[in-house]
Amino acid sequence: MRLPLLALVLLALAPAARADTLADIKSSRHFECGTVQNVDDWGDETHGDLSELGADICRAVAVAALGDAAAATIHAFPGEPEAVLASGQLQLVVGLTPSAAVAMKYKLAYARPVFYDSQRFLVSKQSELAKLTDLRDQVICAKDMTPAERTLRDELTARGVAYGLQAHSEQGEMDAAMAVNRCVGAALESRLAQSRAEFHAHTDDFVFLPERLSLAPVVPAYRASEPAFGMLVDWTISALIEAEALGVTQAHVAEAAKREDMRATQLLGGDFATAAAFGLSHDWAAKVIAATGNYGEIFARDAGEPYKLDRGLNALWTQGGLMAPAPMQ
């Protein structure tokens, strides 16, 4: 397995894995967090660059644990930071897709998803393609011998849709072919959205077909020996989602804290039981939202606006998406 230079340096300097991550963060007043940039051609299944979203989750966890977003030092990796996390040099990595094999090899556990990616098709508006069955006899491009290429083959074959495959060994070659309408792109939505954004003046000339062929959640990972810290990460993400569901925004946390409805009260300072369980201030979630905004604000800032992505699967459960909070109790 290849490791980036930064990973090798951190591994060389790494102490033994900590026995209690949450206690260590609190005593040191510092939090080491990694994000994944997913540099093209590093791995065989590549998300778009969601490292900014990952960085905001790192900051949210730092605020939950310490009340200070600046307490987080954030390291960006081009791929495969699991060994560095397992070494103890990092305390959290945001941006991985769950893998049983990886989890067992490095003794990791995964927190709840912060983004749901999915395999889709990116087409030119001029093509007038509107649905999956319209791809019959079209040329479709995908990275060669990747999960996306194999899923494409399986799903279209099962539907009886004949197509031509233009396989590419490099993402840049595939992007160039899509940009000049030589093929329909098939890959994870976030990666296709990043490619589309890099078409610049022609970005608005491309749209996604509505069908999704696979699901690839993007999650934080932590050492499996640290369940208390993992629970804090889960509840922090849940608080961000709950805040959006309740309409609590970064700019209006103080006003929202005065509301009398039970869910807002629980979220913004009335849930002493959860705070006491983690050893946090009673208003820890209010501080998180004031620092980073709610989940919808984070999504818009880090994925929606730069990549022109609609919420899709990342909408709230009340709006047809998969983002749902755990009860704040």
C-alpha positions as CSV (number, residue, x, y, z in Angstrom):
1,M,0.0,0.0,0.0
2,R,1.4,3.4,-1.0
3,L,1.6,6.1,1.6
4,P,2.1,9.9,1.0
5,L,5.3,11.5,2.3
6,L,3.3,13.3,5.0
7,A,2.0,9.9,6.2
8,L,5.5,8.4,6.3
9,V,6.8,11.3,8.3
10,L,4.0,11.2,10.8
11,L,4.4,7.4,11.2
12,A,8.1,7.9,12.0
13,L,7.3,10.4,14.7
14,A,4.1,8.8,16.0
15,P,3.9,7.7,19.7
16,A,2.0,4.6,20.7
17,A,-1.7,4.8,20.3
18,R,-3.4,6.6,23.1
19,A,-5.4,4.7,25.6
20,D,-8.2,7.3,25.9
21,T,-8.5,9.7,23.0
22,L,-11.2,11.9,24.4
23,A,-9.3,12.3,27.7
24,D,-6.1,13.0,25.8
25,I,-7.7,15.7,23.7
26,K,-9.1,17.4,26.8
27,S,-5.8,17.3,28.7
28,S,-3.7,18.5,25.8
29,R,-6.2,21.0,24.6
30,H,-5.4,19.9,21.1
31,F,-6.9,17.7,18.4
32,E,-5.2,16.1,15.4
33,C,-7.5,15.4,12.5
34,G,-7.0,14.2,9.0
35,T,-9.0,14.8,5.8
36,V,-8.9,12.9,2.5
37,Q,-8.4,14.9,-0.7
38,N,-8.8,11.8,-3.0
39,V,-6.2,12.9,-5.6
40,D,-7.0,11.6,-9.1
41,D,-5.5,8.2,-9.9
42,W,-4.5,7.5,-6.3
43,G,-7.1,4.8,-5.8
44,D,-9.5,2.8,-7.9
45,E,-12.7,4.5,-6.6
46,T,-12.3,8.2,-6.2
47,H,-14.7,10.7,-4.6
48,G,-14.4,14.3,-5.5
49,D,-12.3,16.5,-3.2
50,L,-14.5,16.7,-0.1
51,S,-11.6,17.8,2.2
52,E,-13.2,21.1,3.0
53,L,-16.3,19.3,4.3
54,G,-14.0,17.0,6.2
55,A,-12.2,19.9,7.7
56,D,-15.5,21.5,9.0
57,I,-16.3,18.2,10.7
58,C,-12.9,18.2,12.3
59,R,-13.5,21.8,13.6
60,A,-17.0,20.8,14.8
61,V,-15.5,17.9,16.9
62,A,-12.8,20.2,18.3
63,V,-15.5,22.7,19.4
64,A,-17.6,19.9,20.9
65,A,-14.6,18.6,22.9
66,L,-12.7,21.8,23.7
67,G,-15.0,24.7,22.8
68,D,-12.4,26.0,20.2
69,A,-12.2,25.2,16.5
70,A,-8.6,26.5,16.4
71,A,-7.6,23.6,18.7
72,A,-7.8,21.3,15.6
73,T,-4.7,20.8,13.5
74,I,-6.0,19.4,10.2
75,H,-3.8,17.3,7.9
76,A,-4.9,16.7,4.3
77,F,-3.9,13.4,2.7
78,P,-4.1,12.4,-1.0
79,G,-5.3,9.0,0.1
80,E,-5.0,6.1,2.5
81,P,-4.4,7.7,5.8
82,E,-5.6,4.7,7.8
83,A,-2.1,3.6,8.9
84,V,-1.4,7.0,10.3
85,L,-4.7,7.0,12.2
86,A,-4.0,3.5,13.6
87,S,-0.5,4.7,14.8
88,G,-2.0,7.2,17.2
89,Q,-0.6,10.3,15.5
90,L,-4.1,11.3,14.2
91,Q,-7.2,11.0,16.4
92,L,-9.8,11.2,13.6
93,V,-9.9,11.0,9.8
94,V,-12.9,12.3,7.8
95,G,-13.4,11.2,4.2
96,L,-13.3,7.4,4.1
97,T,-15.7,4.9,2.7
98,P,-16.3,2.1,5.2
99,S,-14.4,-1.2,4.5
100,A,-14.6,-4.3,6.7
101,A,-11.1,-5.4,5.4
102,V,-9.5,-2.0,6.2
103,A,-11.3,-1.7,9.6
104,M,-10.0,-5.2,10.7
105,K,-6.5,-4.6,9.4
106,Y,-6.0,-1.3,11.2
107,K,-8.5,-1.8,14.1
108,L,-10.7,1.1,13.1
109,A,-14.4,2.0,13.6
110,Y,-16.6,4.3,11.5
111,A,-18.8,7.1,12.6
112,R,-22.1,8.1,10.9
113,P,-21.9,9.4,7.3
114,V,-21.2,13.1,6.7
115,F,-21.9,12.7,2.9
116,Y,-23.6,10.1,0.7
117,D,-21.9,9.7,-2.6
118,S,-23.4,7.6,-5.4
119,Q,-22.5,6.4,-8.9
120,R,-24.3,8.5,-11.5
121,F,-24.1,9.5,-15.2
122,L,-23.0,13.0,-16.3
123,V,-24.4,14.0,-19.8
124,S,-24.3,17.0,-22.0
125,K,-27.6,18.9,-22.2
126,Q,-27.2,18.9,-26.0
127,S,-27.5,15.1,-26.0
128,E,-31.1,15.3,-24.8
129,L,-30.5,12.2,-22.7
130,A,-32.9,12.2,-19.8
131,K,-33.0,8.8,-18.2
132,L,-30.9,5.6,-17.9
133,T,-32.6,3.8,-20.7
134,D,-31.7,6.6,-23.1
135,L,-28.1,5.4,-22.8
136,R,-28.8,2.5,-25.2
137,D,-26.1,2.5,-27.9
138,Q,-24.3,5.4,-26.3
139,V,-20.6,5.6,-25.6
140,I,-19.9,5.6,-21.8
141,C,-16.6,6.4,-20.3
142,A,-15.3,5.2,-17.0
143,K,-12.0,4.5,-15.2
144,D,-10.7,1.1,-16.3
145,M,-11.1,-1.8,-13.9
146,T,-12.7,0.2,-11.1
147,P,-15.8,-0.4,-9.1
148,A,-17.6,2.2,-11.2
149,E,-16.7,0.3,-14.4
150,R,-17.8,-3.0,-13.0
151,T,-21.1,-1.6,-11.6
152,L,-21.8,0.1,-14.9
153,R,-21.4,-3.2,-16.7
154,D,-23.5,-5.2,-14.2
155,E,-26.4,-2.7,-13.9
156,L,-26.8,-1.9,-17.6
157,T,-26.5,-5.5,-18.6
158,A,-29.2,-6.4,-16.1
159,R,-31.5,-3.7,-17.6
160,G,-30.7,-4.9,-21.2
161,V,-29.2,-1.6,-22.1
162,A,-26.4,-2.1,-24.8
163,Y,-23.7,0.5,-24.7
164,G,-20.1,1.1,-25.8
165,L,-17.4,1.4,-23.2
166,Q,-14.5,3.9,-23.5
167,A,-12.2,2.9,-20.7
168,H,-9.6,5.4,-19.3
169,S,-6.6,4.7,-17.2
170,E,-6.4,8.3,-15.9
171,Q,-9.1,10.7,-14.7
172,G,-7.7,13.6,-16.7
173,E,-8.2,11.7,-19.9
174,M,-11.7,10.8,-19.0
175,D,-12.5,14.5,-18.1
176,A,-11.2,15.6,-21.4
177,A,-13.4,13.1,-23.3
178,M,-16.5,14.2,-21.4
179,A,-15.8,17.9,-21.9
180,V,-15.9,17.5,-25.7
181,N,-18.9,15.2,-25.6
182,R,-17.1,12.1,-26.8
183,C,-18.8,10.0,-24.1
184,V,-21.2,10.0,-21.2
185,G,-19.3,10.0,-17.8
186,A,-19.9,7.3,-15.2
187,A,-18.4,7.7,-11.8
188,L,-19.2,8.8,-8.3
189,E,-21.3,11.9,-8.2
190,S,-18.9,14.0,-6.3
191,R,-16.0,13.2,-8.7
192,L,-18.2,14.0,-11.7
193,A,-19.3,17.2,-10.1
194,Q,-15.7,18.2,-9.5
195,S,-14.9,17.4,-13.2
196,R,-17.9,19.5,-14.3
197,A,-16.8,22.4,-12.2
198,E,-13.4,22.3,-13.9
199,F,-15.1,22.6,-17.3
200,H,-15.4,26.3,-16.4
201,A,-17.4,28.2,-19.0
202,H,-19.1,24.9,-20.0
203,T,-20.0,23.8,-16.5
204,D,-23.7,24.6,-17.0
205,D,-23.8,22.5,-20.2
206,F,-23.7,19.2,-18.2
207,V,-26.3,17.6,-16.0
208,F,-26.8,14.4,-14.1
209,L,-29.3,11.7,-15.1
210,P,-31.6,11.0,-12.2
211,E,-30.7,7.3,-11.6
212,R,-28.1,6.2,-9.1
213,L,-26.3,2.8,-9.4
214,S,-24.5,2.5,-6.1
215,L,-24.1,4.1,-2.7
216,A,-20.7,5.1,-1.2
217,P,-21.1,6.9,2.2
218,V,-18.3,9.2,3.3
219,V,-17.6,8.8,7.0
220,P,-15.1,9.7,9.8
221,A,-12.9,6.9,11.1
222,Y,-11.4,6.5,14.6
223,R,-9.6,3.7,16.4
224,A,-12.0,1.0,17.4
225,S,-10.5,0.9,20.9
226,E,-12.0,4.4,21.5
227,P,-15.8,4.0,21.6
228,A,-16.4,7.1,23.9
229,F,-14.6,9.3,21.4
230,G,-16.5,7.7,18.5
231,M,-19.8,8.4,20.3
232,L,-18.8,12.1,20.6
233,V,-18.1,12.2,16.9
234,D,-21.5,10.6,16.2
235,W,-23.4,13.0,18.4
236,T,-21.5,16.0,17.0
237,I,-22.6,15.1,13.5
238,S,-26.1,14.4,14.8
239,A,-26.2,17.9,16.4
240,L,-25.4,19.5,13.1
241,I,-28.2,17.6,11.3
242,E,-30.7,18.3,14.1
243,A,-29.8,22.0,14.0
244,E,-30.7,22.1,10.3
245,A,-33.9,20.2,10.9
246,L,-34.9,22.8,13.6
247,G,-33.9,25.8,11.5
248,V,-31.0,26.7,13.8
249,T,-28.4,28.6,11.8
250,Q,-24.9,29.8,12.6
251,A,-26.1,33.4,12.7
252,H,-29.1,32.8,15.0
253,V,-28.0,30.3,17.7
254,A,-28.5,32.8,20.5
255,E,-32.1,33.6,19.4
256,A,-32.9,29.9,18.9
257,A,-31.7,29.1,22.4
258,K,-34.6,31.1,23.7
259,R,-37.2,29.0,22.0
260,E,-39.5,26.9,24.1
261,D,-39.9,23.8,22.0
262,M,-38.4,20.7,23.5
263,R,-36.1,19.7,20.7
264,A,-34.4,23.1,20.5
265,T,-34.1,23.2,24.2
266,Q,-32.4,19.8,24.2
267,L,-30.1,20.7,21.4
268,L,-28.9,24.1,22.6
269,G,-28.2,23.6,26.3
270,G,-31.0,21.8,28.1
271,D,-29.6,18.3,27.5
272,F,-27.5,18.0,30.7
273,A,-27.4,14.2,30.6
274,T,-25.6,14.0,27.2
275,A,-23.2,16.8,28.2
276,A,-22.4,15.1,31.5
277,A,-21.9,11.7,29.8
278,F,-19.1,13.2,27.7
279,G,-17.8,15.6,30.3
280,L,-18.8,18.6,28.2
281,S,-20.3,22.0,28.9
282,H,-24.2,21.9,28.7
283,D,-24.2,24.2,25.7
284,W,-21.6,22.3,23.7
285,A,-23.9,21.8,20.7
286,A,-24.8,25.5,20.6
287,K,-21.1,26.3,20.5
288,V,-20.5,23.8,17.6
289,I,-23.3,25.4,15.5
290,A,-22.1,28.9,16.2
291,A,-18.6,27.9,15.0
292,T,-19.5,25.9,11.9
293,G,-23.1,26.4,11.1
294,N,-25.6,23.5,10.8
295,Y,-25.2,20.6,8.4
296,G,-27.0,22.3,5.5
297,E,-24.8,25.4,5.8
298,I,-21.7,23.1,5.8
299,F,-22.9,21.2,2.8
300,A,-23.7,24.4,0.8
301,R,-20.3,26.0,1.6
302,D,-18.2,22.9,1.0
303,A,-20.0,20.8,-1.7
304,G,-23.1,22.5,-3.0
305,E,-21.7,25.9,-4.0
306,P,-18.3,24.8,-5.4
307,Y,-19.6,21.7,-7.2
308,K,-23.2,22.9,-8.0
309,L,-24.6,19.9,-6.3
310,D,-28.1,19.7,-5.1
311,R,-28.8,18.0,-1.8
312,G,-30.0,14.7,-3.2
313,L,-29.3,11.9,-0.8
314,N,-27.7,14.4,1.5
315,A,-31.0,16.2,2.2
316,L,-32.8,15.8,5.5
317,W,-34.9,12.7,6.0
318,T,-38.0,14.9,6.0
319,Q,-37.1,16.1,2.5
320,G,-36.4,12.7,0.8
321,G,-32.7,12.4,1.8
322,L,-30.8,10.1,4.2
323,M,-29.6,12.7,6.8
324,A,-31.3,12.0,10.1
325,P,-30.2,12.9,13.6
326,A,-30.1,10.6,16.6
327,P,-32.2,11.9,19.6
328,M,-30.3,14.4,21.7
329,Q,-30.7,12.5,25.0
